[in-house]
Coordinates of C-alpha atoms in Angstrom, one line a residue:
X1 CA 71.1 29.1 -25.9
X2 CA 72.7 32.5 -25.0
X3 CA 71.3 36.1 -25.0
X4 CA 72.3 36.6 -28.4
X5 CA 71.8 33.2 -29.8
X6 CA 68.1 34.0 -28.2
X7 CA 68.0 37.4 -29.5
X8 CA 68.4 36.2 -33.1
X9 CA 66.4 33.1 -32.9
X10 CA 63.2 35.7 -31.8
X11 CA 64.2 38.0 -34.2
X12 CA 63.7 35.0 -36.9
X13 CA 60.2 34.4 -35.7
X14 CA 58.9 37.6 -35.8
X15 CA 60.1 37.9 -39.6
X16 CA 58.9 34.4 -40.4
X17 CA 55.7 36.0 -38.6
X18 CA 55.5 39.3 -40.6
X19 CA 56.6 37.5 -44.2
X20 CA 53.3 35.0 -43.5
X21 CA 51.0 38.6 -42.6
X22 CA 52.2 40.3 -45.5
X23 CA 49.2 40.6 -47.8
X24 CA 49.1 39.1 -51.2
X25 CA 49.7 41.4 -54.4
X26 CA 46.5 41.7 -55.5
X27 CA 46.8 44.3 -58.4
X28 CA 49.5 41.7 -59.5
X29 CA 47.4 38.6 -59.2
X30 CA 44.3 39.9 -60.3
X31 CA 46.0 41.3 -63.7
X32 CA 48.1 38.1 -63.8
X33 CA 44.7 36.1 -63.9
X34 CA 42.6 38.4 -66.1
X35 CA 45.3 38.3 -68.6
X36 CA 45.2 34.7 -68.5
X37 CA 41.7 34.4 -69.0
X38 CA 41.6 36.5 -72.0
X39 CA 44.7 34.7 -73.8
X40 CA 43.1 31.2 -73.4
X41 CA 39.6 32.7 -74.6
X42 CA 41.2 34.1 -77.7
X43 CA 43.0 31.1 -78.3
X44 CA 40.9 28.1 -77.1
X45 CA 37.3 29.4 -77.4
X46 CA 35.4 28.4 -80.8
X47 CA 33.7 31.7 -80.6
X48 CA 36.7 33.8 -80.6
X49 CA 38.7 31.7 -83.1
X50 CA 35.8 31.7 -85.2
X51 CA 34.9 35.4 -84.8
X52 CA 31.9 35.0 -83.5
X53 CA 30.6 38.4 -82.4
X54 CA 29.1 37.9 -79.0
X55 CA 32.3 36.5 -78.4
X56 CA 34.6 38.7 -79.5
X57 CA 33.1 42.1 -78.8
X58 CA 32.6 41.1 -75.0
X59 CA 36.2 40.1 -75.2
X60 CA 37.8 43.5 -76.8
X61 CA 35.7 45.7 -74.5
X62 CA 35.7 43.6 -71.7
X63 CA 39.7 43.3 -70.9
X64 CA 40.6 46.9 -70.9
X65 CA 37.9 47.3 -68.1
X66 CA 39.1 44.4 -66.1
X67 CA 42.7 45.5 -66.8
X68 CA 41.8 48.6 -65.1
X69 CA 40.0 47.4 -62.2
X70 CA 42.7 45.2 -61.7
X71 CA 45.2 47.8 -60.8
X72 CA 43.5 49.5 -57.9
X73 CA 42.2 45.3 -56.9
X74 CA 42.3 46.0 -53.0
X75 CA 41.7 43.1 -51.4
X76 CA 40.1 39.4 -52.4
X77 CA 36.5 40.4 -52.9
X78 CA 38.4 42.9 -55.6
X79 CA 40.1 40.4 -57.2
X80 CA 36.4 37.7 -56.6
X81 CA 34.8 40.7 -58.5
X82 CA 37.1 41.8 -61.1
X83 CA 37.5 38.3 -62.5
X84 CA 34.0 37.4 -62.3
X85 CA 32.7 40.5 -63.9
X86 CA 34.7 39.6 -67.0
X87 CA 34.1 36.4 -67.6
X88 CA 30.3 36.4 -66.7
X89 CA 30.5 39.6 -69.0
X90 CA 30.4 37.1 -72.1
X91 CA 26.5 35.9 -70.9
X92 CA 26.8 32.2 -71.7
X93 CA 26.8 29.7 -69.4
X94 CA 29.1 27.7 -71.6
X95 CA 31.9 30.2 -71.0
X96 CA 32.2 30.4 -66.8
X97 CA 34.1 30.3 -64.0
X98 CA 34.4 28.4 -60.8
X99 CA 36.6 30.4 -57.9
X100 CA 35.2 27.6 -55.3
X101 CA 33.0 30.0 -54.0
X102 CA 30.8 28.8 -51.1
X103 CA 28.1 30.2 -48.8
X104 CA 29.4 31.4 -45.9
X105 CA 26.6 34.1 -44.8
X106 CA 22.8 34.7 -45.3
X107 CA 20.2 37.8 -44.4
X108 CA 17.3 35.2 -43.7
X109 CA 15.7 36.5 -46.5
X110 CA 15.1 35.5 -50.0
X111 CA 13.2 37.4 -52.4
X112 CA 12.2 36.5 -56.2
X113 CA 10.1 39.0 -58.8
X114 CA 6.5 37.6 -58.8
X115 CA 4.1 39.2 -61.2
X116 CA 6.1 41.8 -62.1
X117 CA 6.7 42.9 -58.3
X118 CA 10.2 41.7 -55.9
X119 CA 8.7 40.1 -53.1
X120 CA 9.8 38.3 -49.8
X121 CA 9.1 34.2 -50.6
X122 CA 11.3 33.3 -47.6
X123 CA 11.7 35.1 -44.0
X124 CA 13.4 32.9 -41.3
X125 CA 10.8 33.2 -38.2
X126 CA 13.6 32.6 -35.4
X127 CA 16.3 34.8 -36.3
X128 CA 18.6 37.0 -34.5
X129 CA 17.1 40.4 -35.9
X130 CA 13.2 41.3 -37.0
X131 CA 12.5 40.7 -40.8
X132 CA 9.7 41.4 -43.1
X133 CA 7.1 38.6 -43.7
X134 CA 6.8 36.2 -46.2
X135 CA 5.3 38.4 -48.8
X136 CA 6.3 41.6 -48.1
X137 CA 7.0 43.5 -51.3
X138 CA 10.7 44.9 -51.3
X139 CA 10.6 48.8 -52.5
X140 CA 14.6 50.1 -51.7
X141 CA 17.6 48.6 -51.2
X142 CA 20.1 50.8 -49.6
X143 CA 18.4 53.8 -51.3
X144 CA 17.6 52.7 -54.7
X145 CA 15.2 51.1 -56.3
X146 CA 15.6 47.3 -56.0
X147 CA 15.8 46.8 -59.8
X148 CA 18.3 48.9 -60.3
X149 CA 20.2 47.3 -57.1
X150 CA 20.2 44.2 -58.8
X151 CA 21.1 45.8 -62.4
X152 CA 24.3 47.5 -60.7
X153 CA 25.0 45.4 -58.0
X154 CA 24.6 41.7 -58.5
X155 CA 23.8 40.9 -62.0
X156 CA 27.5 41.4 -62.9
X157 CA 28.5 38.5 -61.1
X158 CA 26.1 36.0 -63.0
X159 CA 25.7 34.2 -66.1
X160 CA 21.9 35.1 -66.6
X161 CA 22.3 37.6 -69.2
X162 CA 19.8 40.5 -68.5
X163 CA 17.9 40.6 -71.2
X164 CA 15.8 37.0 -70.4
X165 CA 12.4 37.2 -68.4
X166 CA 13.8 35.4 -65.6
X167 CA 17.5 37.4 -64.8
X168 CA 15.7 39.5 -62.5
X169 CA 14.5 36.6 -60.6
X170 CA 17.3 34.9 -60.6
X171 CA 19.5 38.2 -59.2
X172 CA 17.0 38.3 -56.7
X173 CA 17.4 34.5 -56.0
X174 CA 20.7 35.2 -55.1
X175 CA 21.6 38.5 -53.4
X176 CA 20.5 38.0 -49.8
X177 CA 23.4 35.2 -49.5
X178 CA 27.5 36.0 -48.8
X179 CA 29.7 33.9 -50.9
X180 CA 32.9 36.1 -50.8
X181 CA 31.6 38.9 -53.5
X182 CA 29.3 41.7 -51.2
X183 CA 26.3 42.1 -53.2
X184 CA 23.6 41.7 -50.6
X185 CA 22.3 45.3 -49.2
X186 CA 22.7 46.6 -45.6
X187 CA 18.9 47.7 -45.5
X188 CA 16.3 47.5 -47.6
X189 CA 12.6 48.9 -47.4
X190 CA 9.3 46.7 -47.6
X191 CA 5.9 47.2 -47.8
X192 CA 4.0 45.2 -45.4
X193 CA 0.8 43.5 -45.5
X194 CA -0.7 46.0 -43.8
X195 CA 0.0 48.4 -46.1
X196 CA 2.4 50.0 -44.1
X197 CA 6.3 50.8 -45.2
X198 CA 9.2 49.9 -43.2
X199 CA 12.8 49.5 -43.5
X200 CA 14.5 46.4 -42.2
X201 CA 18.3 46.1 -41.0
X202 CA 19.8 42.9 -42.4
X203 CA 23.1 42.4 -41.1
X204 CA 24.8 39.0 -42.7
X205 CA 24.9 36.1 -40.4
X206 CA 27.5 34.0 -40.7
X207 CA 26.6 29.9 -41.3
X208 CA 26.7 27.8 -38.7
X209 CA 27.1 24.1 -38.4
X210 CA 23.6 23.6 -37.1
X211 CA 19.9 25.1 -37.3
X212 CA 18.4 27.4 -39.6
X213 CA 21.2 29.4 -40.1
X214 CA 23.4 26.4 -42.0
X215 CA 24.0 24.8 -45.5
X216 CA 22.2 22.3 -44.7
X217 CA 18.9 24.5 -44.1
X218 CA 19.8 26.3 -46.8
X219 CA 19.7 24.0 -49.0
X220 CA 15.8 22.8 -48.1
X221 CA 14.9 26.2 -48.1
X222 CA 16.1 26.1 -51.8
X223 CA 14.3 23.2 -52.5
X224 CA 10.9 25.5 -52.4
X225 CA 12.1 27.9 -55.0
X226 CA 14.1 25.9 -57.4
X227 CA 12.6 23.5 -59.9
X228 CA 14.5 20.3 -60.3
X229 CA 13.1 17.7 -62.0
X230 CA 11.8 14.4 -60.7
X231 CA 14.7 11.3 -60.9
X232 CA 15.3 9.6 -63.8
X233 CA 12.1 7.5 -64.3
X234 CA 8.6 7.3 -65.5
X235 CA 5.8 8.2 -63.7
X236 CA 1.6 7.3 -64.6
X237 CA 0.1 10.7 -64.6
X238 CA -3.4 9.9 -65.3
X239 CA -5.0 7.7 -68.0
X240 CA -2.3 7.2 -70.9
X241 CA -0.6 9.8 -69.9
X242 CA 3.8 9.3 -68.7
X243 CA 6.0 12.0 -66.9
X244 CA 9.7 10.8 -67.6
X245 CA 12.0 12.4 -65.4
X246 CA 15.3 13.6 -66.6
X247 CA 16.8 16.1 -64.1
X248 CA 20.5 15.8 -66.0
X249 CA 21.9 14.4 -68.7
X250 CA 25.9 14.2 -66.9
X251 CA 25.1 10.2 -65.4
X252 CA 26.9 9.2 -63.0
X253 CA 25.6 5.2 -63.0
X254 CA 27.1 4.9 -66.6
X255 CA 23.4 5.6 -67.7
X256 CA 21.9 2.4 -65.8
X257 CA 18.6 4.8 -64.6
X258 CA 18.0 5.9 -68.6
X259 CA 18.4 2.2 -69.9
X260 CA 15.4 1.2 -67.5
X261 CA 13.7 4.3 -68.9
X262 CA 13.8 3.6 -72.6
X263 CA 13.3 -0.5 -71.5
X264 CA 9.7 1.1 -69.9
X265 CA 8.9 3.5 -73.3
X266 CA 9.3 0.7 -75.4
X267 CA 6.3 -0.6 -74.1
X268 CA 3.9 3.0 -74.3
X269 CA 4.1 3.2 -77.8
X270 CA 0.4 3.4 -78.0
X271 CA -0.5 5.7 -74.9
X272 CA -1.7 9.2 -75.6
X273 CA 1.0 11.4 -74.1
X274 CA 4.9 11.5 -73.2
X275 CA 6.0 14.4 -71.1
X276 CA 9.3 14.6 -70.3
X277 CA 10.3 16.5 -67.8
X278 CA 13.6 18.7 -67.8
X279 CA 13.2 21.3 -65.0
X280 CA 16.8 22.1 -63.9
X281 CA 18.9 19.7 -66.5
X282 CA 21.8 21.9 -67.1
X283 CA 23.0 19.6 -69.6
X284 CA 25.6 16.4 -70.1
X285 CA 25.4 13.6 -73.5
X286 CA 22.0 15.1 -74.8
X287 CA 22.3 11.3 -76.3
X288 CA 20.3 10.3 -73.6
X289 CA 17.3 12.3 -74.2
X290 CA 17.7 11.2 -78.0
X291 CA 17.7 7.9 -77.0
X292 CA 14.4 7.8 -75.3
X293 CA 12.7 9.1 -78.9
X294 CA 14.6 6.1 -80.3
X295 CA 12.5 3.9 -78.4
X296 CA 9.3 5.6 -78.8
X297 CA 9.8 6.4 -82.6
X298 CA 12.8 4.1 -84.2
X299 CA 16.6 4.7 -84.8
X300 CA 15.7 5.8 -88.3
X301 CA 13.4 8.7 -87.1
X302 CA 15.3 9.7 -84.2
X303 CA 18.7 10.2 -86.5
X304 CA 17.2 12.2 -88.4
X305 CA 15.8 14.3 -85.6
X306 CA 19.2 14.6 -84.4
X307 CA 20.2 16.7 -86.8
X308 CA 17.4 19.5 -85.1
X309 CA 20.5 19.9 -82.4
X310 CA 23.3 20.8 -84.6
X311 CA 23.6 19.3 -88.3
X312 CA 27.4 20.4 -88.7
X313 CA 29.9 21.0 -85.6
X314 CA 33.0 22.6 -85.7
X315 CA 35.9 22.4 -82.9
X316 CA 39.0 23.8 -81.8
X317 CA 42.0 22.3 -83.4
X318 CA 44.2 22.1 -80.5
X319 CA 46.0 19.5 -78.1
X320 CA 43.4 20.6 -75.3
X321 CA 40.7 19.3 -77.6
X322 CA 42.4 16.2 -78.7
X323 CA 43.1 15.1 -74.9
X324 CA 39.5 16.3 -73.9
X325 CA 38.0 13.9 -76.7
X326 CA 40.5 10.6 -75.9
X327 CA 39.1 11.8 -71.5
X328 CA 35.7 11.7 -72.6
X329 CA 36.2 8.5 -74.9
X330 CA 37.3 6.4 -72.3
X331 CA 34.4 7.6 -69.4
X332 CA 32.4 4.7 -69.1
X333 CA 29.8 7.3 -68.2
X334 CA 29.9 8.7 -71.9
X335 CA 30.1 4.8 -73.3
X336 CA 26.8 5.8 -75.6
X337 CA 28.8 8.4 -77.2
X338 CA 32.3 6.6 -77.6
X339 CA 32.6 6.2 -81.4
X340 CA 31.8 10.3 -81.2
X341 CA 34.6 10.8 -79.8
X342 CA 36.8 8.1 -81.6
X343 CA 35.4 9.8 -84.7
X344 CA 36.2 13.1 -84.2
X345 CA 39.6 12.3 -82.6
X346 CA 41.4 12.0 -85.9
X347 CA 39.7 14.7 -87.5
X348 CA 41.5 17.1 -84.8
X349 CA 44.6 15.3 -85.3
X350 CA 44.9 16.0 -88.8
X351 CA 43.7 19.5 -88.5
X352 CA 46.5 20.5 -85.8
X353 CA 48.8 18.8 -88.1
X354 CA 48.0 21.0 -91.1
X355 CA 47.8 24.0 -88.9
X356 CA 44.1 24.9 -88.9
X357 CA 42.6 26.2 -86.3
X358 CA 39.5 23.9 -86.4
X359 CA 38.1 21.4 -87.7
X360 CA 34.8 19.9 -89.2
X361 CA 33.8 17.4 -87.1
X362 CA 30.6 16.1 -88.3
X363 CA 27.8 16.9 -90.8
X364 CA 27.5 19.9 -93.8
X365 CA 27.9 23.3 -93.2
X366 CA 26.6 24.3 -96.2
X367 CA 23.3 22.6 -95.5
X368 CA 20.2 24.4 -94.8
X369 CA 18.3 23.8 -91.4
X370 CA 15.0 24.8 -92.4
X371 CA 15.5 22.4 -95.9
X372 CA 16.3 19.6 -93.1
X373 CA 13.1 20.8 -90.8
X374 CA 11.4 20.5 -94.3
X375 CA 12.3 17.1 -95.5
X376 CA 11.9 15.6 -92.2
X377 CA 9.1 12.8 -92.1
X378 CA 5.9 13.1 -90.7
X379 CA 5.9 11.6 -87.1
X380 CA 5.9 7.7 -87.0
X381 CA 2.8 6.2 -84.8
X382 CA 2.9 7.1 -81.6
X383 CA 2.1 9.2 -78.5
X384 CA 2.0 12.9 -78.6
X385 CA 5.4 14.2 -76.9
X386 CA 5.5 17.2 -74.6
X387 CA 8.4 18.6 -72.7
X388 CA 8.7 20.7 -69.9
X389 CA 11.2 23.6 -69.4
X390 CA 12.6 26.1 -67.2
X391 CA 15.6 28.9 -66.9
X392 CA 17.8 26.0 -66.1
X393 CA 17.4 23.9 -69.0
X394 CA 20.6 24.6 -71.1
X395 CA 23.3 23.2 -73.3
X396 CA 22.5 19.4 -73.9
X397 CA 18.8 20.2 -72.6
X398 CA 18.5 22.2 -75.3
X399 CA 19.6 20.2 -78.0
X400 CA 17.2 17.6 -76.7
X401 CA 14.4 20.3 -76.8
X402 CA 15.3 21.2 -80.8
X403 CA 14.6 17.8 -81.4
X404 CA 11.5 17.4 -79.4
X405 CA 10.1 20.9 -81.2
X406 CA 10.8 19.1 -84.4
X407 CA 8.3 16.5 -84.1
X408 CA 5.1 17.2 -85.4
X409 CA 2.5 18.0 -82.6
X410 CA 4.7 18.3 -80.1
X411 CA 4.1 20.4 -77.3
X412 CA 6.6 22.8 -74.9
X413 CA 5.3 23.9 -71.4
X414 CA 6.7 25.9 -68.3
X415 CA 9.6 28.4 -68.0
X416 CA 11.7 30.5 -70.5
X417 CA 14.8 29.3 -70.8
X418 CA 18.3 31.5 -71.1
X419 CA 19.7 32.0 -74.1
X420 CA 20.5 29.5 -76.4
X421 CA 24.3 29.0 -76.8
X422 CA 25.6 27.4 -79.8
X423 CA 28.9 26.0 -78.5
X424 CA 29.6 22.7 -76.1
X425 CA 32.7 20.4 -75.1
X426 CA 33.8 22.5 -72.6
X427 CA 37.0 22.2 -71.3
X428 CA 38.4 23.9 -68.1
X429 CA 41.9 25.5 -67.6
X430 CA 43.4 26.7 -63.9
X431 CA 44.3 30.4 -63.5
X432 CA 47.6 31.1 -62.5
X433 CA 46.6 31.7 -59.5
X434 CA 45.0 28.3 -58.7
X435 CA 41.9 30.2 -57.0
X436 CA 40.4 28.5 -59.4
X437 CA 39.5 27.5 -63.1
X438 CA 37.9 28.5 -66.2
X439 CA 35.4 26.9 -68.5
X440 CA 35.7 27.3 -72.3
X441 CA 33.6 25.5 -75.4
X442 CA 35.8 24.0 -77.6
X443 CA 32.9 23.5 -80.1
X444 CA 30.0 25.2 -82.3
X445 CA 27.0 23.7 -83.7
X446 CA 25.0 25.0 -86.5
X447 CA 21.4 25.4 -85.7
X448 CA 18.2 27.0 -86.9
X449 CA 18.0 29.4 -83.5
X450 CA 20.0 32.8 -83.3
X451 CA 23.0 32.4 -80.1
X452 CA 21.2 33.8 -77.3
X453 CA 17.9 32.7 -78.3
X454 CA 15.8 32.0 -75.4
X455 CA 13.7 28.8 -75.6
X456 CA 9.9 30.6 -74.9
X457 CA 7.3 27.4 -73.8
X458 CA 3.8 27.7 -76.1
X459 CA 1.9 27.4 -72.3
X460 CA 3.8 29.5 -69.9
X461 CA 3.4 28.4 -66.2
X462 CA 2.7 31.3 -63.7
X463 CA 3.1 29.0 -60.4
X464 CA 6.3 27.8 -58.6
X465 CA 8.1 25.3 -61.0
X466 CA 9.4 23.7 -58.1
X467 CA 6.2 22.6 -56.8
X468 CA 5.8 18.6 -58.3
X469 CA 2.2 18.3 -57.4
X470 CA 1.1 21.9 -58.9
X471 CA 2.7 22.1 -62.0
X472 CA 2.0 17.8 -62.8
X473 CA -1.9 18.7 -62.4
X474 CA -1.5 21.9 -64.3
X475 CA 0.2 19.8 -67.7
X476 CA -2.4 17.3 -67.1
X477 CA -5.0 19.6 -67.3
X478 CA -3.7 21.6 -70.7
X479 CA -2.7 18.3 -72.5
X480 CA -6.2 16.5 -71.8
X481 CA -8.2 19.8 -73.1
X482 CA -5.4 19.6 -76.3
X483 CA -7.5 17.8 -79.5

């Protein structure tokens, strides 16, 4: 190679070099993928087709907002904000977004709102920097008052909507972690057991591989603070009394844990209670709940109890929903809930065809819920059925807690729930940008609750959901002094 031959060839590397540094667009691709976002919601989300108006209102004055943040987007955290904002904007869970956001940082705090007051309920005792003690109660953040932190700062960036009891606790939950968006504060002030006040660095720290300042620790930390309940399974709790664990309703063992379930209720028809237990179940086939009140009660009682969950649904007539249906048909996962989908396949079909833009897919709209509530029959012979609830029971959960509230006597224990959202079959679409997808409900069901209902337990629970032994003692204790 000669001097100029040399020349050019370094030449070539350092513009190879300086085309790989050149940062990305990000006004361009954070437009590009808010734009996105709000054609497919307008187009492929029930609530906007149908005009529903939590829907559509977050949707009109959402997008100009995000339109405009996107133009001065900076960097990625921009873009990880700007996106995030607007979707999480609509407050349903059903409607989300998943950037493939992952913990990379953590304070060695966490702090959660007990008894009306933000306290510390986890402080790492060998970390790099000094940090309040478990229990210290958190009075600033970075010069405001810590409810107005999370108001401002954090709850943008989730899908608990902040008018439920527990939004505060779950922004609270959440801000001491990094996972790309810089909500957790620099500083914050605490009033120590002592009664003294004192304000506390906290410098992020990133994860390691190893120790207490991984995933992995993380993640058993976690386990202290959020309820999940037990595996699928029934468990003696006393004299006539069965806990039923049901932490999810997506299987992932083609439902081979809920068929020994309902094999094991068969057999307690004549004990005194049936608790079932859906701390954390964020949802799935809400067949599989129905199915255990099949057992306990008959087909004939349970179908009719079905109709507590939605007695008319309505989806999107598009080609999204017709391939989402024939996906879901075929899952041997979703095998209870195949001729569902083979039904409503050519009900979509023939709606497309005529140009609708949805379709009926089951039940009668014009019926009445409370004439349904009314004509239902009095309990068959059988136990008592309670169920237990937190803020993570949603979607299918829910459906399975309509019916449960249905049945006469029936009794609802623990947590308030979020809001009740009337949609489901959610499908997900990539952004242009392939950061990541978005989630969208294809469907609506008509129910007795208001959207955004919260479900509200007749026996609230003051303790730690998460703590099994606590809480199990605690229903055991209200059910036996129940007449």
């Amino acid at each position: 190679m000669n001097q100029k031959q040399r020349a050019i060839f370094v030449l070539s590397i350092l513009m190879l070099g300086n085309a790989q540094a050149a940062p990305p667009e990000w006004p361009a691709i954070t437009r590009q993928d808010v734009e996105f976002a709000a054609q497919t919601l307008a187009g492929k989300h029930i609530g906007a087709v149908a005009g529903h108006l939590h829907v559509t209102e977050p949707l009109k004055n959402g997008l100009p907002v995000a339109l405009a943040e996107a133009a001065v987007a900076r960097d990625e955290q921009d873009y990880l904000r700007t996106i995030s904002r607007f979707i999480y904007g609509f407050g349903d869970p059903h409607t989300g977004i998943n950037l493939q956001l992952k913990r990379s940082g953590w304070t060695g705090l966490v702090i959660d709102r007990v008894n009306g007051q933000f306290r510390v309920i986890w402080s790492e005792k060998k970390w790099p920097n000094p940090l309040p003690e478990q229990g210290a109660a958190v009075q600033s953040c970075d010069g405001v008052w810590l409810g107005t932190y999370l108001q401002t700062r954090v709850m943008p960036y989730q899908s608990h909507a902040p008018e439920y009891s527990t939004s505060m606790s779950e922004a609270a939950r959440s801000m001491m972690f990094e996972r790309g968006l810089g909500i957790a504060p620099k500083r914050c002030v605490f009033k120590l057991a002592d009664g003294r006040t004192q304000e506390f660095p906290l410098p992020m720290h990133a994860l390691q591989d190893s120790g207490n300042i991984s995933e992995k620790h993380i993640l058993e930390v976690r386990k202290t603070y959020v309820a999940v309940a037990r595996d699928v399974g029934v468990y003696a709790l006393g004299k006539s009394m069965y806990w039923v664990g049901m932490p999810s309703f997506g299987v992932t063992d083609e439902g081979k844990a809920f068929e020994k379930v309902y094999a094991r209720l068969e057999k307690l028809k004549q004990d005194k209670w049936i608790i079932f237990d859906l701390r954390g179940n964020g949802g799935g086939d809400s067949n599989w709940g129905t199915r255990a009140l099949t057992a306990l009660f008959g087909e004939n009682y349970s179908d009719q109890l079905t109709e507590m969950g939605g007695h008319a649904k309505f989806m999107v007539a598009s080609k999204e929903s017709i391939a989402w249906a024939k996906t879901y048909a075929a899952d041997p996962n979703f095998a209870a809930s195949k001729p569902m989908f083979d039904a409503m396949i050519p009900k979509l079909e023939a709606a497309l065809a005529a140009g609708k833009n949805t379709a009926l897919i089951s039940g009668d709209e014009k019926q009445s819920p409370q004439a349904l509530l009314a004509a239902l029959p009095p309990k068959p012979a059988g136990p008592r059925i309670a169920a237990v609830i937190d803020r993570n029971c949603f979607s299918s959960c829910m459906n399975f807690l309509q019916q449960i509230k249905a049945i006469s006597g029936s009794v609802v224990l623990g947590e308030s729930t979020l809001g009740y959202s009337p949609y489901g079959e959610i499908d997900r679409f990539k952004l242009p940008s392939e950061r990541g997808y978005i989630y969208i409900p294809a469907a609506y069901y008509m129910v007795a609750e208001a959207a955004r209902e919260p479900f509200v337990p007749g026996f609230p629970y003051s303790g730690n959901m998460a703590d099994d032994s606590k809480l199990m003692s605690w229903v055991e204790e209200v059910l036996r002094g129940m007449k």
